[in-house]
XYZ file of C-alpha atoms in Angstrom:
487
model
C 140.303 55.413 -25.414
C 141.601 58.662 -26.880
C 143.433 56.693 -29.964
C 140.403 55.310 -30.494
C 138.187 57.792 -30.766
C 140.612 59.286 -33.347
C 140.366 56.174 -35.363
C 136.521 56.298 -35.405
C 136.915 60.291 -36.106
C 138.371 59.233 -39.359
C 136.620 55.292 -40.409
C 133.859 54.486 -37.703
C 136.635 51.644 -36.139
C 139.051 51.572 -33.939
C 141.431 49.289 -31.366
C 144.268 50.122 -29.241
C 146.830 48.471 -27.184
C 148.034 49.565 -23.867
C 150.542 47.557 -21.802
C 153.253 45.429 -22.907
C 151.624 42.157 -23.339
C 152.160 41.100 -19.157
C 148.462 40.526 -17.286
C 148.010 44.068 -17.134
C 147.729 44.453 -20.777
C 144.398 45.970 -22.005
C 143.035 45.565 -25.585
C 140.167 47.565 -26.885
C 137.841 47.663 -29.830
C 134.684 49.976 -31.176
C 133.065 49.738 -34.745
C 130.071 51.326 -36.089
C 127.816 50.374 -39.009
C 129.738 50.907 -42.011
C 126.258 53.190 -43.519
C 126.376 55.878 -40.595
C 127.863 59.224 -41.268
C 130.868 60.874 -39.122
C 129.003 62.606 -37.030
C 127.174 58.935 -36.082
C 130.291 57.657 -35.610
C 131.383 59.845 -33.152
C 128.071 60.470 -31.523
C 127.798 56.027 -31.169
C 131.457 55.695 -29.977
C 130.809 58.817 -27.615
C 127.691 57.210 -26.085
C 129.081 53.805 -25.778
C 132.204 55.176 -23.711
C 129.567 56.841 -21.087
C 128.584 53.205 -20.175
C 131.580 51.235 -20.451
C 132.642 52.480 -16.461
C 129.650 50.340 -15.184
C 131.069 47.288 -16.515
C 134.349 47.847 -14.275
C 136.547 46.097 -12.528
C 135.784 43.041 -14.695
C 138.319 41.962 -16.970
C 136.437 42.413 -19.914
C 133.416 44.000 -21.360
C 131.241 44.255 -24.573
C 128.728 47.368 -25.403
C 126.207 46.712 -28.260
C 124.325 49.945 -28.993
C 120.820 48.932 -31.360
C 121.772 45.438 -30.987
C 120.157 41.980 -29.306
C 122.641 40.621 -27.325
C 123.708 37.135 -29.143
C 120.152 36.456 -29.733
C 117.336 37.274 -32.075
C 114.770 39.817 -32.386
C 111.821 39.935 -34.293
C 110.266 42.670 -35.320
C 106.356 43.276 -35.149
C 103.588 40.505 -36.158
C 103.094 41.100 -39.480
C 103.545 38.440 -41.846
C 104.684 38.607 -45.324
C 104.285 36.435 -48.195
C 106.257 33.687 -49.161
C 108.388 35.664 -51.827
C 108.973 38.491 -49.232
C 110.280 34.986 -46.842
C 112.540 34.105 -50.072
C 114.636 37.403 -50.587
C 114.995 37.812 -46.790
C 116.384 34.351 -47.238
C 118.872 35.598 -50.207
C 119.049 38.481 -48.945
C 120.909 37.006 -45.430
C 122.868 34.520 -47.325
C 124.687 37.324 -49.810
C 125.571 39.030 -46.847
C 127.169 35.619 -45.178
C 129.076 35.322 -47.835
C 130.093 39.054 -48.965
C 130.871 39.902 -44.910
C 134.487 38.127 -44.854
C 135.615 40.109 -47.467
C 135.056 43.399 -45.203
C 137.986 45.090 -42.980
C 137.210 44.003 -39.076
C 138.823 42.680 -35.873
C 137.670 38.546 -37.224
C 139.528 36.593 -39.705
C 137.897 35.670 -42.478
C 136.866 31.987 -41.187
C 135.868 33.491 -37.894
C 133.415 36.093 -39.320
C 131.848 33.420 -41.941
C 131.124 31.358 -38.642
C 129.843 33.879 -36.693
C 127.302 35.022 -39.704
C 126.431 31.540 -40.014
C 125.096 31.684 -36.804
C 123.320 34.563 -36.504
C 122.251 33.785 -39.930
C 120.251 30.280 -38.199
C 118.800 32.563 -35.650
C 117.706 35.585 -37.718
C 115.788 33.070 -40.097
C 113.709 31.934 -37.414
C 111.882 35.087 -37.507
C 110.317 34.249 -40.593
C 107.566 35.085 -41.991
C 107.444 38.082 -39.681
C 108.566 41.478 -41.260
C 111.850 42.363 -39.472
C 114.571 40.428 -37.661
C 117.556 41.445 -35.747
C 120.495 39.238 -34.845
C 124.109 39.314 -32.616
C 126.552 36.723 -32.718
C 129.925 37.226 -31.052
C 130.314 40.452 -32.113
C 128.589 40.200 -35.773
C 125.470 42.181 -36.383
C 122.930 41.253 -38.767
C 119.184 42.447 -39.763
C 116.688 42.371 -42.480
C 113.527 44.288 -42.984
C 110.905 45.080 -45.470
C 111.612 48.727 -45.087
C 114.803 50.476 -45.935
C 117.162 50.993 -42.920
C 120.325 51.845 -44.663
C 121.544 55.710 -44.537
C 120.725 56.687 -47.952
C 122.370 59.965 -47.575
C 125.988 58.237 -46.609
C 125.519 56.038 -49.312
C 124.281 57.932 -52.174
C 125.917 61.282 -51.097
C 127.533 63.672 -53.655
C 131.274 63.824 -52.405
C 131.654 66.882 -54.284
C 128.988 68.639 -52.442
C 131.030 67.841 -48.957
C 134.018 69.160 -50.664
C 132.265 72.584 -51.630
C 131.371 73.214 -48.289
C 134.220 72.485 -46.977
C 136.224 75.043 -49.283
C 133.604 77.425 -48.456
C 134.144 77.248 -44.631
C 137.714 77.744 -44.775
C 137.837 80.482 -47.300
C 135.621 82.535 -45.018
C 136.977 81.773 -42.029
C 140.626 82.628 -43.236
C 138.794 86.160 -45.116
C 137.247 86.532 -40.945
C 140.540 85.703 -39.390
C 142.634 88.704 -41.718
C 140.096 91.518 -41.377
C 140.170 90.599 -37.459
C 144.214 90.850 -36.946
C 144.228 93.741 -39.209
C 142.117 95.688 -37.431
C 143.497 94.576 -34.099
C 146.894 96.078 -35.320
C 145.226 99.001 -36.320
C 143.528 100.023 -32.589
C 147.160 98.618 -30.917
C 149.320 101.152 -33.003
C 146.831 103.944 -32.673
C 147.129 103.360 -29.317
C 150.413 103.141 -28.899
C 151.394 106.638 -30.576
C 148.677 108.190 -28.183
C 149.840 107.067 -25.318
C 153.700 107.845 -26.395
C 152.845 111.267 -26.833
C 151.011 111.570 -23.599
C 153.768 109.895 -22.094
C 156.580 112.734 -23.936
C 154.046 115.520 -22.931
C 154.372 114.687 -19.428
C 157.489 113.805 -18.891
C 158.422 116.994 -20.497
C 156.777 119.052 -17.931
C 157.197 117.277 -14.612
C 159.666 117.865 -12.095
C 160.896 114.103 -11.746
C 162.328 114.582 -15.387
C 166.102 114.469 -15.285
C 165.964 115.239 -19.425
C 169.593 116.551 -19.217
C 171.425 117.228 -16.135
C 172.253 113.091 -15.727
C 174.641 113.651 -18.220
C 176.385 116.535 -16.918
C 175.875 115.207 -13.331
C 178.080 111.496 -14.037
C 181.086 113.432 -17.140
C 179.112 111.983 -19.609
C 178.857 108.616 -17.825
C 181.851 108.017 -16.932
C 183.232 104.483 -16.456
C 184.713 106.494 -13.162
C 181.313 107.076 -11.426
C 180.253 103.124 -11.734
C 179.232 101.527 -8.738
C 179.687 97.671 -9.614
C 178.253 95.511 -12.260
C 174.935 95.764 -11.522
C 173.763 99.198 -13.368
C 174.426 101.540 -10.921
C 176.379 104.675 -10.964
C 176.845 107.982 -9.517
C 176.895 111.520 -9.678
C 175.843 115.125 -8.473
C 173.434 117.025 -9.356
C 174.001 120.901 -9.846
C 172.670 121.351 -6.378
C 174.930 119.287 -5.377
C 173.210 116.314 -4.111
C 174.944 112.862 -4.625
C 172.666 110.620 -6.628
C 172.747 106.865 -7.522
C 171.734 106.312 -10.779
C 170.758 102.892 -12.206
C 169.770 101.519 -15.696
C 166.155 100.060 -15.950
C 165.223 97.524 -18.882
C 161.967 97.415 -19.917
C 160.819 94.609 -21.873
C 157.983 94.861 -24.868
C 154.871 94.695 -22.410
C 155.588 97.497 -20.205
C 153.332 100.515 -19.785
C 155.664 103.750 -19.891
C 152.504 105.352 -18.424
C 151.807 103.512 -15.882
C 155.108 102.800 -14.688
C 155.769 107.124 -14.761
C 152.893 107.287 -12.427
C 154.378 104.778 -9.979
C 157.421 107.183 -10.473
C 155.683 109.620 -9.037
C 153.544 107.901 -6.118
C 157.049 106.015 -5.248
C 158.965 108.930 -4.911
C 156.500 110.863 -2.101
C 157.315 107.899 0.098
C 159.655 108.314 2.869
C 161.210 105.412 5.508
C 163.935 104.797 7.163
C 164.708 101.569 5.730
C 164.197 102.488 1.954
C 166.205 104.444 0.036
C 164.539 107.399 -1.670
C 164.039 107.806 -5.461
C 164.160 111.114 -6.690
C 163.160 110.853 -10.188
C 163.562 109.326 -13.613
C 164.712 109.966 -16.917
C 163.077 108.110 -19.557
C 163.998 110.633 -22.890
C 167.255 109.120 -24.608
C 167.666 105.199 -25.829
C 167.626 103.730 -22.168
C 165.715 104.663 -18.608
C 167.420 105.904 -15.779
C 166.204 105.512 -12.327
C 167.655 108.183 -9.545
C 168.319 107.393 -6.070
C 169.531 109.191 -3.437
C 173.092 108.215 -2.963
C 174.320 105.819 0.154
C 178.302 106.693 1.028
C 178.369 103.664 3.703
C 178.678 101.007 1.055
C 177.902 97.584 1.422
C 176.668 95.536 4.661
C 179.032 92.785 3.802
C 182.061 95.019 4.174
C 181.492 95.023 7.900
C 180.313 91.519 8.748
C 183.023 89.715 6.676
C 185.674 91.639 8.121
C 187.252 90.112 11.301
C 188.075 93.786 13.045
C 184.986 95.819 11.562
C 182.861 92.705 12.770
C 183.224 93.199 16.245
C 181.460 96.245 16.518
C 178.341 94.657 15.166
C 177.042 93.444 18.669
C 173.957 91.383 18.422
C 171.852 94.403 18.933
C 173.074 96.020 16.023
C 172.888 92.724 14.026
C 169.080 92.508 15.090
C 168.985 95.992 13.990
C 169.704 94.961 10.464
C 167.483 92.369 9.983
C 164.259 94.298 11.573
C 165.323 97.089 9.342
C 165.958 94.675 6.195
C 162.278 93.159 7.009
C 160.416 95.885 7.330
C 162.196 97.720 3.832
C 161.277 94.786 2.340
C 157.677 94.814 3.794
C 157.217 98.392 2.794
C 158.396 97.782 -0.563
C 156.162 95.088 -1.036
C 153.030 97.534 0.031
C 154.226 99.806 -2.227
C 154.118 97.165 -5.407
C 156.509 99.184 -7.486
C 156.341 99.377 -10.832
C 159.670 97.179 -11.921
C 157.908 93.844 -11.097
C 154.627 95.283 -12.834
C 156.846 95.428 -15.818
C 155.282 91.759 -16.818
C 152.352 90.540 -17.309
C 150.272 90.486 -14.246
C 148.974 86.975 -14.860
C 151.797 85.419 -14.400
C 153.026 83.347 -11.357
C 156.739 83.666 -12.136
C 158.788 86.032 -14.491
C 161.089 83.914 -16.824
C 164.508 86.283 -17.899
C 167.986 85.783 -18.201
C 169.943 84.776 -14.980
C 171.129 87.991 -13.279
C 172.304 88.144 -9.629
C 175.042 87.414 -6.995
C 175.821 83.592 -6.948
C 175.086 82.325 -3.652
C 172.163 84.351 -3.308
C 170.021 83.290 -5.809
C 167.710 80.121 -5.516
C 168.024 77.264 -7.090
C 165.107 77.151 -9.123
C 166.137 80.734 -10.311
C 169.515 79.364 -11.191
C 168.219 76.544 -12.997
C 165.345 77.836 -15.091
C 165.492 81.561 -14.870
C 161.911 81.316 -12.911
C 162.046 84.450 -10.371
C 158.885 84.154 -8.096
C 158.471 85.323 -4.773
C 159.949 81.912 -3.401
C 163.163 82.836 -4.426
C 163.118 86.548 -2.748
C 162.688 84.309 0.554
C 165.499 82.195 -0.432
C 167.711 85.159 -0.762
C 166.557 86.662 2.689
C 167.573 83.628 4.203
C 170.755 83.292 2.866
C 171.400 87.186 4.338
C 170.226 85.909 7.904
C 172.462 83.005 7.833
C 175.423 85.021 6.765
C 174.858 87.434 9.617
C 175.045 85.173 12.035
C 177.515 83.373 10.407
C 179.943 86.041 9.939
C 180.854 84.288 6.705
C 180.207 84.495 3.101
C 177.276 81.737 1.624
C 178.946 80.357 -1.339
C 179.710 76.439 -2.346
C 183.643 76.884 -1.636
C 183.311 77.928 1.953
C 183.374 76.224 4.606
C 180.587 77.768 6.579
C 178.292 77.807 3.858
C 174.719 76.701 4.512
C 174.809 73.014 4.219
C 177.432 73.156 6.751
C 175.113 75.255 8.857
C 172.235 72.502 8.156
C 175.080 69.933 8.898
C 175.413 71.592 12.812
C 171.971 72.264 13.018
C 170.816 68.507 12.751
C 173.632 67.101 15.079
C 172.262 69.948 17.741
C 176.197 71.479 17.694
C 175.011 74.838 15.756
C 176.141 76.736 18.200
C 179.629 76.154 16.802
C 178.802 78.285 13.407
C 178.087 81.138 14.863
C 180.464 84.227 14.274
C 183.147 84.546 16.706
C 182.904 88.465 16.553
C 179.038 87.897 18.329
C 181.077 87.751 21.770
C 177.909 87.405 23.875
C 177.378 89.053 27.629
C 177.476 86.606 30.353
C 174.771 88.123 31.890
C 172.396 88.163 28.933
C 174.105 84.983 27.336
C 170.287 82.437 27.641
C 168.293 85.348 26.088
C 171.110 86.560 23.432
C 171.681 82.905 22.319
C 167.921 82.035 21.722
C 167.572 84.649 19.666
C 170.417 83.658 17.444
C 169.665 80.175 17.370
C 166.264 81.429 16.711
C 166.996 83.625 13.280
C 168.952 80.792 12.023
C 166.306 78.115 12.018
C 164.433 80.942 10.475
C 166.965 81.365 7.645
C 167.340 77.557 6.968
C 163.670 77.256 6.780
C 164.273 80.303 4.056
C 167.362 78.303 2.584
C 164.960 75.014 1.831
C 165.896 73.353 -1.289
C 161.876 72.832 -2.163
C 160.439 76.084 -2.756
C 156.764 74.820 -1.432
C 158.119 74.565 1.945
C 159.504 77.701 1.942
C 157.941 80.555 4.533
C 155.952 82.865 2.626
C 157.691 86.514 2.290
C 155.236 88.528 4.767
C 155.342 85.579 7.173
C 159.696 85.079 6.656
C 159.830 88.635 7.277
C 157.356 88.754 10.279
C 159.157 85.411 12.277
C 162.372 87.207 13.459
C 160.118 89.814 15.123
C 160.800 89.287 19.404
C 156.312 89.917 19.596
C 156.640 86.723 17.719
C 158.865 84.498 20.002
C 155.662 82.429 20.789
C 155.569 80.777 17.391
C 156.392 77.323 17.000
C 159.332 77.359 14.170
C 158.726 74.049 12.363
C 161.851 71.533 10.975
C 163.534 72.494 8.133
C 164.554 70.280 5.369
C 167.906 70.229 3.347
C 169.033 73.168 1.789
C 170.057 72.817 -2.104
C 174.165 71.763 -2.705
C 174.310 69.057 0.427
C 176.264 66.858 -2.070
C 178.528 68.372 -4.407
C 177.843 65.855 -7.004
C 174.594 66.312 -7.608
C 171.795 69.027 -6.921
C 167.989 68.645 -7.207
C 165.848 71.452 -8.911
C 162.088 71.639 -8.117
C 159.511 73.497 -10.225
């Protein structure tokens, strides 16, 4: 229907084709008088398309708009003289024979045959003053007053053209002035708020202008903690600080991302570490942290000895304490996620991350949405029960997990370090067996059936024992030859 209605856009006809010429192979046809103007072409084809759904499910349908229906009409009762009957009579019989030569969907015998016939039953109007037929598709009329659209006819093409010039001239003059003086509010703007932004960051106490330098020798390749923009150093105090690099892209709001600075950094927990300041002066943007000397959790669950003192209580421990950091960060809405556009459902960037811990869908497409945050914390729960790293090349990784968990033998994965108290063995074990469904349903290769964060976070929670955990599907990677990516 759409190809169509570009067609009559353009010549007042149209047909299209859709299927492959089996039964379910639909052909389709619309032509207006060749007199009307565009805007009749569109405005016929448009109301003839409202009624064609009545004529479903037939096979086939025909829509005549100002027409008989393969018979003839006659117009009112007046009767005209014998020479007005004679030029109706020419009058029909030019157009019999002139109609073949016009573009259509008959050939030319076809169309002759089809005037012909409408041509019999038009006549029998005579000597009435207007007549009307339809045969087969094949519209034909006379009157004694003028029907045809003088104005489509006789119109003055150069007018059309004039006015057509004339409408684009002005609206490429509108469209100019408009982006000009949108550019000219955006960069006033800008160089107000950059000097608000200078003036306040010179004064505050957050601003680490100069001692970051002094603190890390000049940045030192010494004080770097990783590859993931962190380093440290100590201030003249001599507090240890973490100091990471923050890239903003074009969209951010230095403003609004200081004053997050400052709410953020009044906030105190246990299970978040505190920032101190910022530094946002020289060619990049420094974040300060306080500094953590304990190093990484996977230091002590991957190692066989300093694995066995992390009983199940202390295991637990973690993952409350990872929840509710999380949860707390999320209240708090920092101002490095802000640093997109808010109306966006995912933030598309370059892949950066640990493999193993990022989800597929962030892998594949660079989509990071809050789907993949949940796959992450479920590849951390799996891993502490585990004992093991998640990654494709081990052996316990997660589809072996899934493997163990759907022959009811998952008992078997779980890290030999967790030696569990006779005594307390039933409770112990349910809880275990109980964070690791939750971290498969985490690890699920479709993010839709994903947990949401607040509710992934809230599950491992003993007031929440009561709550029916529901089946989880595959994880991503079950076959090494192949891996499916969903939107």
């Amino acid at each position: 229907m759409e190809k169509i209605s570009e067609q009559m856009h353009n010549t007042g006809y149209g047909t299209a084709v859709v299927g492959t010429g089996g039964p379910d192979t639909n052909y389709g046809l619309a032509q207006c008088y060749g007199d009307l103007s565009l805007l009749d072409y569109v405005l016929c084809y448009a109301e003839a398309r409202t009624v064609l759904p009545q004529c479903f499910p037939y096979n086939g349908s025909g829509i005549f708009l100002n027409g008989p229906g393969d018979n003839a009409v006659c117009g009112n009762t007046t009767r005209r003289s014998t020479n007005f009957q004679a030029a109706a009579k020419k009058v029909v019989w030019s157009a019999v024979q002139a109609a073949p030569n016009n573009e259509g969907s008959l050939d030319t015998r076809s169309c002759r045959a089809s005037l012909e016939n409408a041509s019999s039953s038009i006549l029998g109007c005579l000597p009435w003053s207007e007549g009307r037929a339809l045969n087969t598709g094949c519209f034909m009329r006379y009157s004694d007053r003028d029907f045809l659209n003088k104005e489509q006819e006789n119109g003055s093409s150069e007018d059309n053209v004039l006015v057509i010039v004339v409408a684009v001239v002005s609206s490429v003059i509108v469209l100019v002035v408009g982006i000009a003086i949108v550019a000219y509010i955006r960069k006033h703007r800008y160089i107000q708020m950059k000097r608000r932004v200078s003036q306040e960051l010179h004064h505050n106490s957050l601003n680490f202008k100069y001692s970051l330098e002094k603190a890390t020798n000049s940045f030192d390749e010494v004080n770097r903690l990783g590859q993931g923009g962190f380093g440290t150093g100590v201030l003249a105090d001599g507090r240890e600080i973490a100091i990471k690099t923050l890239y903003f892209n074009n969209r951010h709001k230095a403003a609004d991302f200081y004053n997050e600075v400052n709410i953020i950094s009044s906030v105190e927990h246990k299970n978040l570490v505190r920032l101190l300041g910022c530094s946002c002066s020289g060619p990049e943007s420094l974040l300060i942290y306080e500094y953590l000397p304990n190093r990484s959790l996977d230091r002590f669950i991957f190692d066989k000895n300093k694995g066995k003192e992390l009983i199940w209580d202390k295991r637990y421990d973690i993952i409350i304490g990872t929840a509710e950091g999380l949860l707390h960060a999320k209240i708090a809405d920092f101002g490095l996620a802000r640093s997109f556009q808010e109306d966006k459902s995912h933030i598309s960037t370059t892949i950066a991350g640990t493999l193993g811990y990022m989800a597929p869908e962030y892998l594949a497409h660079g989509q990071l949405t809050e789907k993949a945050d949940v796959y992450s914390f479920g590849v951390l729960l799996l891993e502490i029960i585990t004992g093991r790293l998640n990654s494709k090349a081990s052996e316990y990784s997660d589809s072996l997990t899934w493997k163990h968990f759907q022959s009811g033998t998952v008992e078997q994965v779980i890290d030999p370090c967790l030696v569990l108290d006779d005594n307390h063995r039933s409770n112990v074990l349910n809880e275990i067996l109980r964070v690791l469904h939750i971290g498969l349903l985490c690890t699920q290769e479709i993010p839709s059936l994903r947990p949401s964060m607040s509710k992934a976070l809230k599950m491992p929670k003993k007031k929440e024992e009561h709550l029916e955990l529901e089946a989880p599907s595959n994880p991503p990677f079950i076959h090494e030859s192949t891996m499916e990516l969903h939107d």
